[in-house]
PDB file of C-alpha atoms in Angstrom:
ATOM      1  CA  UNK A  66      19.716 -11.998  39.238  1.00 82.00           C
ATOM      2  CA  UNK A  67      16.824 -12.481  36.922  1.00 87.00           C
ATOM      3  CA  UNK A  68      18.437 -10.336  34.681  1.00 84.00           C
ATOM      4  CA  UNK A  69      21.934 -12.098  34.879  1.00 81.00           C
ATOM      5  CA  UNK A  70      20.180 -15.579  33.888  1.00 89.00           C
ATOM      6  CA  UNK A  71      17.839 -14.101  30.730  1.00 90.00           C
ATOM      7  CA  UNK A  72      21.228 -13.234  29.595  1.00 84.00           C
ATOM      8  CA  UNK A  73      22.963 -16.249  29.853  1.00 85.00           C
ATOM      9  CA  UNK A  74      20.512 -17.969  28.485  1.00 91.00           C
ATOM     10  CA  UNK A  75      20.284 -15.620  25.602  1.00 90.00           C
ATOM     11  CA  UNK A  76      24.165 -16.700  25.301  1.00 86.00           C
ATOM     12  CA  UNK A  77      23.619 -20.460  25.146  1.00 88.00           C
ATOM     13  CA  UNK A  78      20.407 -20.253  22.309  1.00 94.00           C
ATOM     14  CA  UNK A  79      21.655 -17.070  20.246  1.00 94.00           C
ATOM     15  CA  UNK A  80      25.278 -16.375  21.631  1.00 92.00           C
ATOM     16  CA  UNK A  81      26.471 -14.161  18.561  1.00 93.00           C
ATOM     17  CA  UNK A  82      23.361 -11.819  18.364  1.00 95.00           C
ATOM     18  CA  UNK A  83      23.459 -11.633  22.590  1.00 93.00           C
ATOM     19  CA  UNK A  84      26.966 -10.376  22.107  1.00 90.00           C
ATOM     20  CA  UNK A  85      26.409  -8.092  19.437  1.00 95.00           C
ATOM     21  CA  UNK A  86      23.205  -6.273  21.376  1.00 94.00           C
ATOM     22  CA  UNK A  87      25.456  -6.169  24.365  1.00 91.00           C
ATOM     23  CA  UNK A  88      28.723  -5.137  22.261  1.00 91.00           C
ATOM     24  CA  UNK A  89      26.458  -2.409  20.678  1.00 95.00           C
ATOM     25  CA  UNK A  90      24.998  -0.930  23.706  1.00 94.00           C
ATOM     26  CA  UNK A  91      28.466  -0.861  25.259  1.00 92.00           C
ATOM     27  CA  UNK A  92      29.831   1.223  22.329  1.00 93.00           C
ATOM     28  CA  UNK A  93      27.055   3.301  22.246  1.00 95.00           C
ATOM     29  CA  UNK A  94      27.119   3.662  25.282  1.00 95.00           C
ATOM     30  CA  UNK A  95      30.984   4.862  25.532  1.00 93.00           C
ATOM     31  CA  UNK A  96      30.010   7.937  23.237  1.00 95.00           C
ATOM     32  CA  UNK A  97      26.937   8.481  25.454  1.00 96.00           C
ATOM     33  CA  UNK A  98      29.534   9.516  28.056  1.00 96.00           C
ATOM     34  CA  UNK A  99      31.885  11.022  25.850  1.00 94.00           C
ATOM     35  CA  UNK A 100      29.303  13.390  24.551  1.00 95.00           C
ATOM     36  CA  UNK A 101      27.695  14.214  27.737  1.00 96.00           C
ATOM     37  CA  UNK A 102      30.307  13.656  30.345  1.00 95.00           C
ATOM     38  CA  UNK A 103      33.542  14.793  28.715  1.00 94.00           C
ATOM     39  CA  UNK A 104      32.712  16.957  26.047  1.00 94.00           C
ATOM     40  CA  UNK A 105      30.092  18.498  28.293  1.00 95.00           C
ATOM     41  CA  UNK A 106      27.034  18.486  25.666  1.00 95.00           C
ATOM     42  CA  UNK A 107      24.236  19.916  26.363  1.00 95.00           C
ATOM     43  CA  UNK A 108      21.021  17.402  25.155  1.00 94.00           C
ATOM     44  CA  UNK A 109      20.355  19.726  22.169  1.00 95.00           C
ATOM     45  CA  UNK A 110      23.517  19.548  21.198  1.00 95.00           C
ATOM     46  CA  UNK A 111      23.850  16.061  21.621  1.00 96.00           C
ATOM     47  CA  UNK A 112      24.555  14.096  18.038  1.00 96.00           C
ATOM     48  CA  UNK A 113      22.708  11.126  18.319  1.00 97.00           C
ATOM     49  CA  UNK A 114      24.068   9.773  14.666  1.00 97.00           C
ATOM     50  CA  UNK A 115      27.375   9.674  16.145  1.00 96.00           C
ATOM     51  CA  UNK A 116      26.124   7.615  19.026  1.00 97.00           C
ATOM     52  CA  UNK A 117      24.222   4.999  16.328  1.00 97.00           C
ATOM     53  CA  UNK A 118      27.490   4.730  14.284  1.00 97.00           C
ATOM     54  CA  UNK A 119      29.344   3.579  17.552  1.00 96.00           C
ATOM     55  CA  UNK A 120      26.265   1.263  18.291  1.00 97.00           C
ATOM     56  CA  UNK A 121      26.437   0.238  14.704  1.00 97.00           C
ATOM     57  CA  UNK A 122      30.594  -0.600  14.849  1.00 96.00           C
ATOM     58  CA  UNK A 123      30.200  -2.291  18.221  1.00 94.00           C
ATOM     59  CA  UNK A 124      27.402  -4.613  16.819  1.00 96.00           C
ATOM     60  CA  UNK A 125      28.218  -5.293  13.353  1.00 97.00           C
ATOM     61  CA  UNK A 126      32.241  -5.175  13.366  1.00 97.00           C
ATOM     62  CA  UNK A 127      33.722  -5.166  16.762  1.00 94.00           C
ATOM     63  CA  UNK A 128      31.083  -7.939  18.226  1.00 94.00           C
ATOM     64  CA  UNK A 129      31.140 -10.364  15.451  1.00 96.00           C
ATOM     65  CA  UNK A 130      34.867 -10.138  14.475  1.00 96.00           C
ATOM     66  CA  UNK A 131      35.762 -10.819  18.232  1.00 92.00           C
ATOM     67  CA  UNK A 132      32.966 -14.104  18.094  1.00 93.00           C
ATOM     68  CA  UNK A 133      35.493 -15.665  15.895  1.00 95.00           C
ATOM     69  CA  UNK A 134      38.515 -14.987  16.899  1.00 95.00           C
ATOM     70  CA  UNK A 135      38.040 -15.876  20.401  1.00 92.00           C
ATOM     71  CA  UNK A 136      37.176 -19.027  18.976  1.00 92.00           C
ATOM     72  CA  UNK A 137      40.199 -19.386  17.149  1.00 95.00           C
ATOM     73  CA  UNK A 138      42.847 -18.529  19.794  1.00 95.00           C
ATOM     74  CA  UNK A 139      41.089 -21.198  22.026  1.00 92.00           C
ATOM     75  CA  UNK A 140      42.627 -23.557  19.676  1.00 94.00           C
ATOM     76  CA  UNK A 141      45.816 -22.742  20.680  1.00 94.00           C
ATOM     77  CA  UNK A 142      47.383 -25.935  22.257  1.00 92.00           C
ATOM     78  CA  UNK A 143      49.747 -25.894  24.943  1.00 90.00           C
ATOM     79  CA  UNK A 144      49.888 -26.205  28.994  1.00 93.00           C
ATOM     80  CA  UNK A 145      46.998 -24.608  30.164  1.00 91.00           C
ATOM     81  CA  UNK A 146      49.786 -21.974  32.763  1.00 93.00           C
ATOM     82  CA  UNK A 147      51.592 -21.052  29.108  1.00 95.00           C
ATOM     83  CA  UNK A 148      48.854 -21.281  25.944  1.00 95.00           C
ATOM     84  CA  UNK A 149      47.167 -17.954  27.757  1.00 95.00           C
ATOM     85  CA  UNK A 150      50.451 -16.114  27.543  1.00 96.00           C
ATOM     86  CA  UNK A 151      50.786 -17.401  23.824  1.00 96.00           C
ATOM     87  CA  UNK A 152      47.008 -16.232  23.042  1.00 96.00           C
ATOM     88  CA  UNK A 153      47.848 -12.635  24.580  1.00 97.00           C
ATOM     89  CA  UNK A 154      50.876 -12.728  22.183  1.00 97.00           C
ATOM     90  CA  UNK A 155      48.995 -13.245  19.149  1.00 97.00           C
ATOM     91  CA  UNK A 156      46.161 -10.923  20.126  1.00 97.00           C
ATOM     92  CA  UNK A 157      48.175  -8.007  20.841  1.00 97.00           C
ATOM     93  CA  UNK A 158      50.700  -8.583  17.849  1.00 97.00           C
ATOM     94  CA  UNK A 159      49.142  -9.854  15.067  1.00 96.00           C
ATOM     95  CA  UNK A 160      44.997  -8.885  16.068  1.00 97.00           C
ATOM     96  CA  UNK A 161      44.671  -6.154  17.949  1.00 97.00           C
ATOM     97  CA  UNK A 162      46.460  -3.363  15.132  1.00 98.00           C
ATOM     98  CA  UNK A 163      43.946  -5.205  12.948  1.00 97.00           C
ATOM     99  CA  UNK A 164      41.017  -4.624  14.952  1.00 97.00           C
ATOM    100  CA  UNK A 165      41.800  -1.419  15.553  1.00 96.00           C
ATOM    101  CA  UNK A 166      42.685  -0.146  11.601  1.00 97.00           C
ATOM    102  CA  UNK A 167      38.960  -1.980  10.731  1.00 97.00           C
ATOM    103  CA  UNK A 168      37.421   0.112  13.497  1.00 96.00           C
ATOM    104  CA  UNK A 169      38.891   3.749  12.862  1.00 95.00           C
ATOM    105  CA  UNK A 170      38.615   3.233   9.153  1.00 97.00           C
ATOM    106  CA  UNK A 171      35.211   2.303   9.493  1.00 97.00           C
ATOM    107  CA  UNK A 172      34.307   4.584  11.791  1.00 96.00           C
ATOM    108  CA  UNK A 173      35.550   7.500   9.186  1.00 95.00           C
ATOM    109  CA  UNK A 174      33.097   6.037   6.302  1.00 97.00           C
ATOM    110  CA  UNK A 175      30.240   5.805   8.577  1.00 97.00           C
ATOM    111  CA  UNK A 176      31.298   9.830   8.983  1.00 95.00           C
ATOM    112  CA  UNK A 177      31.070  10.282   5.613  1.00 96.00           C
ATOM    113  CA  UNK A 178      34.310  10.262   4.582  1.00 96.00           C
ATOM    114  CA  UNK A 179      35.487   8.285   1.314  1.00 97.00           C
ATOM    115  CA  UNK A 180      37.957   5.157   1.690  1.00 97.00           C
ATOM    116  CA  UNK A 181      40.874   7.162   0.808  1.00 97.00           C
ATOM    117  CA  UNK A 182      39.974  10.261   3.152  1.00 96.00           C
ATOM    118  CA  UNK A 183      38.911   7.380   5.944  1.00 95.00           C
ATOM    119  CA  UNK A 184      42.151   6.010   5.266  1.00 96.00           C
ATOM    120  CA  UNK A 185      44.176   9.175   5.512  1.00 94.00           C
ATOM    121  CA  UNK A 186      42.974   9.892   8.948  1.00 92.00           C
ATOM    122  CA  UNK A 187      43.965   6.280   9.920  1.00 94.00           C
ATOM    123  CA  UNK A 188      47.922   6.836   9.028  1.00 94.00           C
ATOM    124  CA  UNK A 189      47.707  10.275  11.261  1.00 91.00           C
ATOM    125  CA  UNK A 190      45.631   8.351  14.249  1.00 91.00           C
ATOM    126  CA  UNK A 191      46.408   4.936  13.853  1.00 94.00           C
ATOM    127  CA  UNK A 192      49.638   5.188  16.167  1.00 94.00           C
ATOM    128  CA  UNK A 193      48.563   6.916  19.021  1.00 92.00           C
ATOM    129  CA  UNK A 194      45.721   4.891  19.434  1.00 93.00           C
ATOM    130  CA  UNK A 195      47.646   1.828  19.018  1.00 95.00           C
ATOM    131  CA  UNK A 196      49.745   2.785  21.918  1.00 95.00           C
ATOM    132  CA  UNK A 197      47.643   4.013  24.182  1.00 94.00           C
ATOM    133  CA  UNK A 198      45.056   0.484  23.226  1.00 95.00           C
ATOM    134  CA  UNK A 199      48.530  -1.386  24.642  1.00 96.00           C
ATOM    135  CA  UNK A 200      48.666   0.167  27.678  1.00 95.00           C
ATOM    136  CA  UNK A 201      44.937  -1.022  28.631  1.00 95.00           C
ATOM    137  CA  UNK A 202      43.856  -4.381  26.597  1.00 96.00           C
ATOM    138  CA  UNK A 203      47.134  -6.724  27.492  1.00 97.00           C
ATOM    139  CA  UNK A 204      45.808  -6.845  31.270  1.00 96.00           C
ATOM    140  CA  UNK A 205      42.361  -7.231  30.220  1.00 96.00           C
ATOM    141  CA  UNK A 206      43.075  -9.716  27.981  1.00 95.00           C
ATOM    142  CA  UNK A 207      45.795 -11.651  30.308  1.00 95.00           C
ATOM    143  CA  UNK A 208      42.659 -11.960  33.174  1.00 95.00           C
ATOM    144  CA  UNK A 209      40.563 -12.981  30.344  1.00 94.00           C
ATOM    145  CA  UNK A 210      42.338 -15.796  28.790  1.00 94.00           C
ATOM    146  CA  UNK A 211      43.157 -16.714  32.288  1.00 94.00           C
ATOM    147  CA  UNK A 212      40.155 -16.761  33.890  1.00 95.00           C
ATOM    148  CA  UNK A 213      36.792 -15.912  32.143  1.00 94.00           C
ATOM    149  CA  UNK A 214      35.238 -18.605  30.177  1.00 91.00           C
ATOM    150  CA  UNK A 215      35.189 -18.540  26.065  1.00 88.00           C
ATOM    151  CA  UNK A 216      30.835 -17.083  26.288  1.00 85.00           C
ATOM    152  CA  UNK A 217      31.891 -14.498  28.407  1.00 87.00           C
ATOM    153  CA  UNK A 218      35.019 -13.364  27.215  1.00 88.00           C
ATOM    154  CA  UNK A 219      33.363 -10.668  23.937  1.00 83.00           C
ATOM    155  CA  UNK A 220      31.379  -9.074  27.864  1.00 83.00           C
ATOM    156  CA  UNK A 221      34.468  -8.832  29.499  1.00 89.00           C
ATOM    157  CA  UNK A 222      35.969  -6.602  26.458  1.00 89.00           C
ATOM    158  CA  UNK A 223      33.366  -5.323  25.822  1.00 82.00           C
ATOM    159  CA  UNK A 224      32.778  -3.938  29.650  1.00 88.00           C
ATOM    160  CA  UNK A 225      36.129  -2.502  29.461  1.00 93.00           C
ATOM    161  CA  UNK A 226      35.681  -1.189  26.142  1.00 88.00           C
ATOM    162  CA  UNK A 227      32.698   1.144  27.411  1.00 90.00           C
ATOM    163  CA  UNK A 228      35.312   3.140  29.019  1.00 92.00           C
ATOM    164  CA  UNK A 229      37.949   2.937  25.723  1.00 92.00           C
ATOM    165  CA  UNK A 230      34.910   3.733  23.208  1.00 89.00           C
ATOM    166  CA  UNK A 231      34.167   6.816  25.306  1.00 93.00           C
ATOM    167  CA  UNK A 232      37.921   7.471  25.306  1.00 92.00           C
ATOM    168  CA  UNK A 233      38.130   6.874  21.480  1.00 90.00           C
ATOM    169  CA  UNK A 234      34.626   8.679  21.048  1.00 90.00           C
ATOM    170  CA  UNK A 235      35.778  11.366  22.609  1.00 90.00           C
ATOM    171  CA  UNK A 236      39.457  11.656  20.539  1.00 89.00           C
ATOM    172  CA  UNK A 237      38.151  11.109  17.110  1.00 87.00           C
ATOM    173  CA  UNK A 238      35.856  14.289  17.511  1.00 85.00           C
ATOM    174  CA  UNK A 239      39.016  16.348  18.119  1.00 76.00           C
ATOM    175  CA  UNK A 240      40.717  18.189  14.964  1.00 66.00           C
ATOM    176  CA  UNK A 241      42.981  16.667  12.996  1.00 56.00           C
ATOM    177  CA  UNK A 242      46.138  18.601  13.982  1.00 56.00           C
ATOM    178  CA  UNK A 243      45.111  17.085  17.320  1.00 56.00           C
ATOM    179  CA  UNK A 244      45.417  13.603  16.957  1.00 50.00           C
ATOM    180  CA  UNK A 245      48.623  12.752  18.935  1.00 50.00           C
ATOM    181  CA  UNK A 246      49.126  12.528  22.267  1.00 52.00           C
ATOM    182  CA  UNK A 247      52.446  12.232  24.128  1.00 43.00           C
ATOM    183  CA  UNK A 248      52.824   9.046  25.065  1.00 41.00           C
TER     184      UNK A 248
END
């Protein structure tokens, strides 16, 4: 319990820098058990660079790009039984395909790749991913515009995300010619 209170107050004096140390050790730790647990790794084979640029993502994109737009679909009027449904509308249309480009794009520099390689990989990836994304975040984000309150919402995703980064870890290692699942 100790723990749970440090961290909420952490979230009422410094809420965006809580959420990006918990955002980045979430992400991190997603490829943690990607590397170890899926792909088997042994520790000396373990690539601890790919870990940081997952930490990195999770911190400096994912975290504070999710800070403000939480923000911003909380502004959406309406009876309090409908404006959720509305919010998960907007999210999963217009947002989440967003999110998701900024993420595997930047994901591929952080590799090494240039823009225009980073961006090739995105047109071959970019659907797959964004189908199998909307068969997990519309529930997560229907209970969370539901029921969690606005400081805990970036946890909540977050939470759930530590099993999708290890998912997405663990895919974006594979080969190109690999990229698609049938979905």
């Amino acid at each position: 319990m100790l723990a749970v209170r440090a961290y909420q107050r952490a979230l009422t004096k410094r809420p965006l820098i809580t959420q990006m140390c918990s955002a980045g050790i979430l992400a991190g730790s997603g490829d943690v058990i990607a590397q170890l647990a899926v792909e088997k790794r042994k520790l000396k084979n373990y690539d601890l660079i790919r870990t940081g640029r997952f930490f990195v993502l999770g911190s400096c994109y994912v975290a504070p790009v999710l800070f403000r737009w939480f923000r911003i679909l909380e502004r959406i009027p309406g009876n309090p039984k409908v404006a959720p449904l509305v919010r998960l509308a907007v999210d999963q249309i217009a947002f989440a395909p967003c999110l998701l480009s900024g993420f595997l794009i930047n994901l591929r520099i952080l590799e090494g790749n240039s823009p225009k390689e980073s961006f090739d990989h995105w047109k071959k990836e970019f659907k797959g991913y964004m189908l199998a994304s909307w068969k997990v975040w519309p529930m997560v984000q229907l209970v969370n515009f539901y029921l969690v309150p606005l400081q805990y919402r970036i946890l909540v995703v977050q939470t759930v995300a530590l099993f999708w980064n290890t998912y997405i870890a663990y895919r974006t290692q594979k080969p190109p010619d690999e990229y698609y699942e049938p979905y």
